[in-house]
Amino acid sequence: MRGPCVTLMISVALISQDDPTTPPLTYNAQNCPPKMAPSLDERSDSDADQASHQDDDDLGDSTDEPSSNHRVYSQRTLRWMRLGCILLNFMVEMFDQIIIVPQLALMEKSVCNSYYSAKLSTAALDCKAEPVQHKLATLRSWKALFECIAVLLVSIPLGAMSDRFGRKGVLLASLVASSLAVLWTIFICLNDFPTNLVWLSAVFFLFGNLSIANTTIYTMAADTSDPSNRSQYFYYLYSTFLVTELLAPAITSATMDQHILIPFIVGFAFLLFILPVLIIMPETLMVKEIYNRESRKDTRPLLATETIDARKASDETVESFKVMLGQRRIIMAMGILFIGALRPAMVSVLFQYAMTRFDWPLSQTAMMVSEIAIVNIVIFLVVLPQLVSWLSTRYSVGGQSINYTIVLGSLVILAVGALVIGSATSTAILHLGLLVFAAGYGTRVAVFSLLADWIHDKIRARTLATTQVVENLGKLCAEPLLLKAYAASLPLTGFWRGLPFFLGAGVFTVSAIGWLLQ
């Protein structure tokens, strides 16, 4: 347990480094563009003393305008806001990762009891029997379908609300709605209700969900980060998710042996820890720091508007979509996010695949997530950030070129890993394929970084919310498709038992070719 904690502390320490020479931000609360406070060299001695004290405060009043209209965000404040994003991401992902396997176990038990009750069987329940697993796969595929539809319906409206009213409210609503959805699933599975009623958990997703929560956190991170260092920050932020993939399965495995509900209690405890962070953390929508963007002078923003008026919000949303659809690079990036939904869907199928083909218990399948996390921690915390820094400083390679190459390489690696997993004839080969597959997780973060550079700040949340629509459209197709393919492969033997992974390998290969040619 010590290793992941040290890894998280290293990530936090690297992200929190700030530039002491950068002056604090002055923000006008009345929809006015922000401006940089004058540097210490440009002030008089008395003003410098005052500014020095002001920089030591997390928040202070501007000396140029009345304090009711302005807020000063020092580099120290921005540093703590970036750390807040890391903590939020860590706790949200811990909740999400801890409850995955317990939810699957509850649904399996409910389906198993329902199946043998209908058969009026008095024999010992064999929940690994093919009919039970087939029904479980079908139940999960429809549940995933309904949840994706709900996410599709609300992603853009919630993104617009985040741009207009703030990030924190949307994040909180998403976490509450996700909690209620999990509680509904627990309630149905622990009682004698029809198992299909778990599909109604999608209704809660109409008010927010973990996909929106994740996008909101990345939007908050983009609000507070320097565009020149945003790629590295996103890699560090993603590494906190990887730490949760390493910690959560161990927690789940240890607590499930005591009682099936204990993992849920632990998961909800992490959500409760989010509340004090949200209370203390300033609203990042208010943070519009002016960074040196010389490298972006040739990049035309999607929208040239300076402010977002409430009466024009709807029109600007439509306009932003028109401009996005007119840019090939953005369409290609959205396409990669669509295809990227295969990755988590394949991991989801992998749980049942390992149980049925290699006779693994559920607690052991959960540890596969830790294997993925170990590989990704090394890649995202060490390899990619240092590679980006080295190429950009020594060879002056642009961040967009680096991210473009990372996307291409990741797609190729995903294809190879999926092929090895599908053709595995032993647990050793399965582990090897899993490690290769895990090395290809760089697509999503690299695409997010590219989009953050291409889009205008004023429509950031809406555009990133659009990525959630695209990703969930991909999930809408990917998870049900792979689960159906898995169900179809159950009667098969040998090579064809890996059918869902062969489908994924083919899609990743075609995507890599398309990305290379664009």
PDB file of N, CA, C and O in Angstrom, residues 232-263:
ATOM      1  N   GLN A 232       1.374  17.943 -19.693  1.00  0.00           N
ATOM      2  CA  GLN A 232       2.018  17.282 -18.561  1.00  0.00           C
ATOM      3  C   GLN A 232       1.081  17.207 -17.362  1.00  0.00           C
ATOM      4  O   GLN A 232       1.014  16.190 -16.668  1.00  0.00           O
ATOM      5  N   TYR A 233       0.346  18.304 -17.115  1.00  0.00           N
ATOM      6  CA  TYR A 233      -0.590  18.314 -15.994  1.00  0.00           C
ATOM      7  C   TYR A 233      -1.673  17.254 -16.193  1.00  0.00           C
ATOM      8  O   TYR A 233      -2.053  16.531 -15.251  1.00  0.00           O
ATOM      9  N   PHE A 234      -2.198  17.109 -17.408  1.00  0.00           N
ATOM     10  CA  PHE A 234      -3.219  16.104 -17.674  1.00  0.00           C
ATOM     11  C   PHE A 234      -2.670  14.694 -17.447  1.00  0.00           C
ATOM     12  O   PHE A 234      -3.381  13.814 -16.953  1.00  0.00           O
ATOM     13  N   TYR A 235      -1.411  14.470 -17.822  1.00  0.00           N
ATOM     14  CA  TYR A 235      -0.818  13.156 -17.591  1.00  0.00           C
ATOM     15  C   TYR A 235      -0.698  12.878 -16.095  1.00  0.00           C
ATOM     16  O   TYR A 235      -0.975  11.768 -15.630  1.00  0.00           O
ATOM     17  N   TYR A 236      -0.287  13.873 -15.330  1.00  0.00           N
ATOM     18  CA  TYR A 236      -0.197  13.708 -13.882  1.00  0.00           C
ATOM     19  C   TYR A 236      -1.591  13.498 -13.279  1.00  0.00           C
ATOM     20  O   TYR A 236      -1.770  12.681 -12.368  1.00  0.00           O
ATOM     21  N   LEU A 237      -2.565  14.249 -13.776  1.00  0.00           N
ATOM     22  CA  LEU A 237      -3.928  14.102 -13.269  1.00  0.00           C
ATOM     23  C   LEU A 237      -4.455  12.704 -13.553  1.00  0.00           C
ATOM     24  O   LEU A 237      -5.080  12.071 -12.695  1.00  0.00           O
ATOM     25  N   TYR A 238      -4.187  12.215 -14.737  1.00  0.00           N
ATOM     26  CA  TYR A 238      -4.629  10.868 -15.088  1.00  0.00           C
ATOM     27  C   TYR A 238      -3.920   9.815 -14.251  1.00  0.00           C
ATOM     28  O   TYR A 238      -4.481   8.748 -13.974  1.00  0.00           O
ATOM     29  N   SER A 239      -2.688  10.104 -13.836  1.00  0.00           N
ATOM     30  CA  SER A 239      -1.954   9.128 -13.030  1.00  0.00           C
ATOM     31  C   SER A 239      -2.629   8.903 -11.680  1.00  0.00           C
ATOM     32  O   SER A 239      -2.497   7.822 -11.088  1.00  0.00           O
ATOM     33  N   THR A 240      -3.375   9.895 -11.180  1.00  0.00           N
ATOM     34  CA  THR A 240      -4.102   9.672  -9.924  1.00  0.00           C
ATOM     35  C   THR A 240      -5.206   8.644 -10.121  1.00  0.00           C
ATOM     36  O   THR A 240      -5.492   7.847  -9.212  1.00  0.00           O
ATOM     37  N   PHE A 241      -5.814   8.654 -11.297  1.00  0.00           N
ATOM     38  CA  PHE A 241      -6.805   7.613 -11.622  1.00  0.00           C
ATOM     39  C   PHE A 241      -6.140   6.239 -11.634  1.00  0.00           C
ATOM     40  O   PHE A 241      -6.700   5.244 -11.172  1.00  0.00           O
ATOM     41  N   LEU A 242      -4.917   6.187 -12.139  1.00  0.00           N
ATOM     42  CA  LEU A 242      -4.202   4.916 -12.210  1.00  0.00           C
ATOM     43  C   LEU A 242      -3.852   4.408 -10.813  1.00  0.00           C
ATOM     44  O   LEU A 242      -3.849   3.198 -10.568  1.00  0.00           O
ATOM     45  N   VAL A 243      -3.559   5.334  -9.906  1.00  0.00           N
ATOM     46  CA  VAL A 243      -3.306   4.929  -8.518  1.00  0.00           C
ATOM     47  C   VAL A 243      -4.552   4.275  -7.939  1.00  0.00           C
ATOM     48  O   VAL A 243      -4.469   3.267  -7.219  1.00  0.00           O
ATOM     49  N   THR A 244      -5.720   4.810  -8.271  1.00  0.00           N
ATOM     50  CA  THR A 244      -6.965   4.208  -7.771  1.00  0.00           C
ATOM     51  C   THR A 244      -7.173   2.817  -8.366  1.00  0.00           C
ATOM     52  O   THR A 244      -7.709   1.930  -7.695  1.00  0.00           O
ATOM     53  N   GLU A 245      -6.762   2.621  -9.619  1.00  0.00           N
ATOM     54  CA  GLU A 245      -6.875   1.287 -10.210  1.00  0.00           C
ATOM     55  C   GLU A 245      -5.966   0.293  -9.512  1.00  0.00           C
ATOM     56  O   GLU A 245      -6.224  -0.917  -9.543  1.00  0.00           O
ATOM     57  N   LEU A 246      -4.910   0.795  -8.900  1.00  0.00           N
ATOM     58  CA  LEU A 246      -4.003  -0.075  -8.166  1.00  0.00           C
ATOM     59  C   LEU A 246      -4.510  -0.346  -6.752  1.00  0.00           C
ATOM     60  O   LEU A 246      -4.403  -1.467  -6.243  1.00  0.00           O
ATOM     61  N   LEU A 247      -5.090   0.665  -6.123  1.00  0.00           N
ATOM     62  CA  LEU A 247      -5.541   0.531  -4.742  1.00  0.00           C
ATOM     63  C   LEU A 247      -6.923  -0.116  -4.627  1.00  0.00           C
ATOM     64  O   LEU A 247      -7.149  -0.971  -3.767  1.00  0.00           O
ATOM     65  N   ALA A 248      -7.839   0.297  -5.487  1.00  0.00           N
ATOM     66  CA  ALA A 248      -9.239  -0.114  -5.346  1.00  0.00           C
ATOM     67  C   ALA A 248      -9.439  -1.625  -5.419  1.00  0.00           C
ATOM     68  O   ALA A 248     -10.179  -2.188  -4.589  1.00  0.00           O
ATOM     69  N   PRO A 249      -8.826  -2.334  -6.382  1.00  0.00           N
ATOM     70  CA  PRO A 249      -9.041  -3.790  -6.412  1.00  0.00           C
ATOM     71  C   PRO A 249      -8.580  -4.491  -5.141  1.00  0.00           C
ATOM     72  O   PRO A 249      -9.216  -5.450  -4.687  1.00  0.00           O
ATOM     73  N   ALA A 250      -7.475  -4.021  -4.570  1.00  0.00           N
ATOM     74  CA  ALA A 250      -7.004  -4.629  -3.323  1.00  0.00           C
ATOM     75  C   ALA A 250      -8.008  -4.398  -2.198  1.00  0.00           C
ATOM     76  O   ALA A 250      -8.293  -5.308  -1.402  1.00  0.00           O
ATOM     77  N   ILE A 251      -8.557  -3.189  -2.138  1.00  0.00           N
ATOM     78  CA  ILE A 251      -9.572  -2.889  -1.121  1.00  0.00           C
ATOM     79  C   ILE A 251     -10.819  -3.726  -1.354  1.00  0.00           C
ATOM     80  O   ILE A 251     -11.402  -4.301  -0.424  1.00  0.00           O
ATOM     81  N   THR A 252     -11.235  -3.813  -2.610  1.00  0.00           N
ATOM     82  CA  THR A 252     -12.424  -4.601  -2.945  1.00  0.00           C
ATOM     83  C   THR A 252     -12.236  -6.068  -2.597  1.00  0.00           C
ATOM     84  O   THR A 252     -13.112  -6.703  -1.996  1.00  0.00           O
ATOM     85  N   SER A 253     -11.091  -6.613  -2.976  1.00  0.00           N
ATOM     86  CA  SER A 253     -10.833  -8.027  -2.724  1.00  0.00           C
ATOM     87  C   SER A 253     -10.832  -8.337  -1.228  1.00  0.00           C
ATOM     88  O   SER A 253     -11.371  -9.363  -0.784  1.00  0.00           O
ATOM     89  N   ALA A 254     -10.245  -7.448  -0.428  1.00  0.00           N
ATOM     90  CA  ALA A 254     -10.169  -7.680   1.018  1.00  0.00           C
ATOM     91  C   ALA A 254     -11.522  -7.522   1.699  1.00  0.00           C
ATOM     92  O   ALA A 254     -11.862  -8.288   2.618  1.00  0.00           O
ATOM     93  N   THR A 255     -12.309  -6.546   1.269  1.00  0.00           N
ATOM     94  CA  THR A 255     -13.587  -6.272   1.941  1.00  0.00           C
ATOM     95  C   THR A 255     -14.713  -7.185   1.479  1.00  0.00           C
ATOM     96  O   THR A 255     -15.614  -7.500   2.267  1.00  0.00           O
ATOM     97  N   MET A 256     -14.679  -7.642   0.223  1.00  0.00           N
ATOM     98  CA  MET A 256     -15.742  -8.527  -0.263  1.00  0.00           C
ATOM     99  C   MET A 256     -15.743  -9.860   0.471  1.00  0.00           C
ATOM    100  O   MET A 256     -16.790 -10.509   0.592  1.00  0.00           O
ATOM    101  N   ASP A 257     -14.581 -10.294   0.933  1.00  0.00           N
ATOM    102  CA  ASP A 257     -14.515 -11.550   1.676  1.00  0.00           C
ATOM    103  C   ASP A 257     -15.222 -11.441   3.020  1.00  0.00           C
ATOM    104  O   ASP A 257     -15.613 -12.466   3.600  1.00  0.00           O
ATOM    105  N   GLN A 258     -15.376 -10.228   3.549  1.00  0.00           N
ATOM    106  CA  GLN A 258     -16.060 -10.026   4.823  1.00  0.00           C
ATOM    107  C   GLN A 258     -17.573  -9.924   4.623  1.00  0.00           C
ATOM    108  O   GLN A 258     -18.338 -10.626   5.274  1.00  0.00           O
ATOM    109  N   HIS A 259     -17.983  -9.048   3.701  1.00  0.00           N
ATOM    110  CA  HIS A 259     -19.409  -8.887   3.385  1.00  0.00           C
ATOM    111  C   HIS A 259     -19.528  -8.126   2.070  1.00  0.00           C
ATOM    112  O   HIS A 259     -18.731  -7.221   1.795  1.00  0.00           O
ATOM    113  N   ILE A 260     -20.508  -8.478   1.280  1.00  0.00           N
ATOM    114  CA  ILE A 260     -20.650  -7.899  -0.049  1.00  0.00           C
ATOM    115  C   ILE A 260     -20.922  -6.399   0.000  1.00  0.00           C
ATOM    116  O   ILE A 260     -20.604  -5.664  -0.942  1.00  0.00           O
ATOM    117  N   LEU A 261     -21.472  -5.897   1.116  1.00  0.00           N
ATOM    118  CA  LEU A 261     -21.824  -4.481   1.200  1.00  0.00           C
ATOM    119  C   LEU A 261     -20.677  -3.594   1.698  1.00  0.00           C
ATOM    120  O   LEU A 261     -20.735  -2.370   1.551  1.00  0.00           O
ATOM    121  N   ILE A 262     -19.648  -4.197   2.281  1.00  0.00           N
ATOM    122  CA  ILE A 262     -18.554  -3.385   2.830  1.00  0.00           C
ATOM    123  C   ILE A 262     -17.848  -2.562   1.746  1.00  0.00           C
ATOM    124  O   ILE A 262     -17.540  -1.385   1.974  1.00  0.00           O
ATOM    125  N   PRO A 263     -17.580  -3.125   0.557  1.00  0.00           N
ATOM    126  CA  PRO A 263     -16.962  -2.280  -0.481  1.00  0.00           C
ATOM    127  C   PRO A 263     -17.799  -1.053  -0.834  1.00  0.00           C
ATOM    128  O   PRO A 263     -17.242   0.021  -1.098  1.00  0.00           O
TER     129      PRO A 263
END
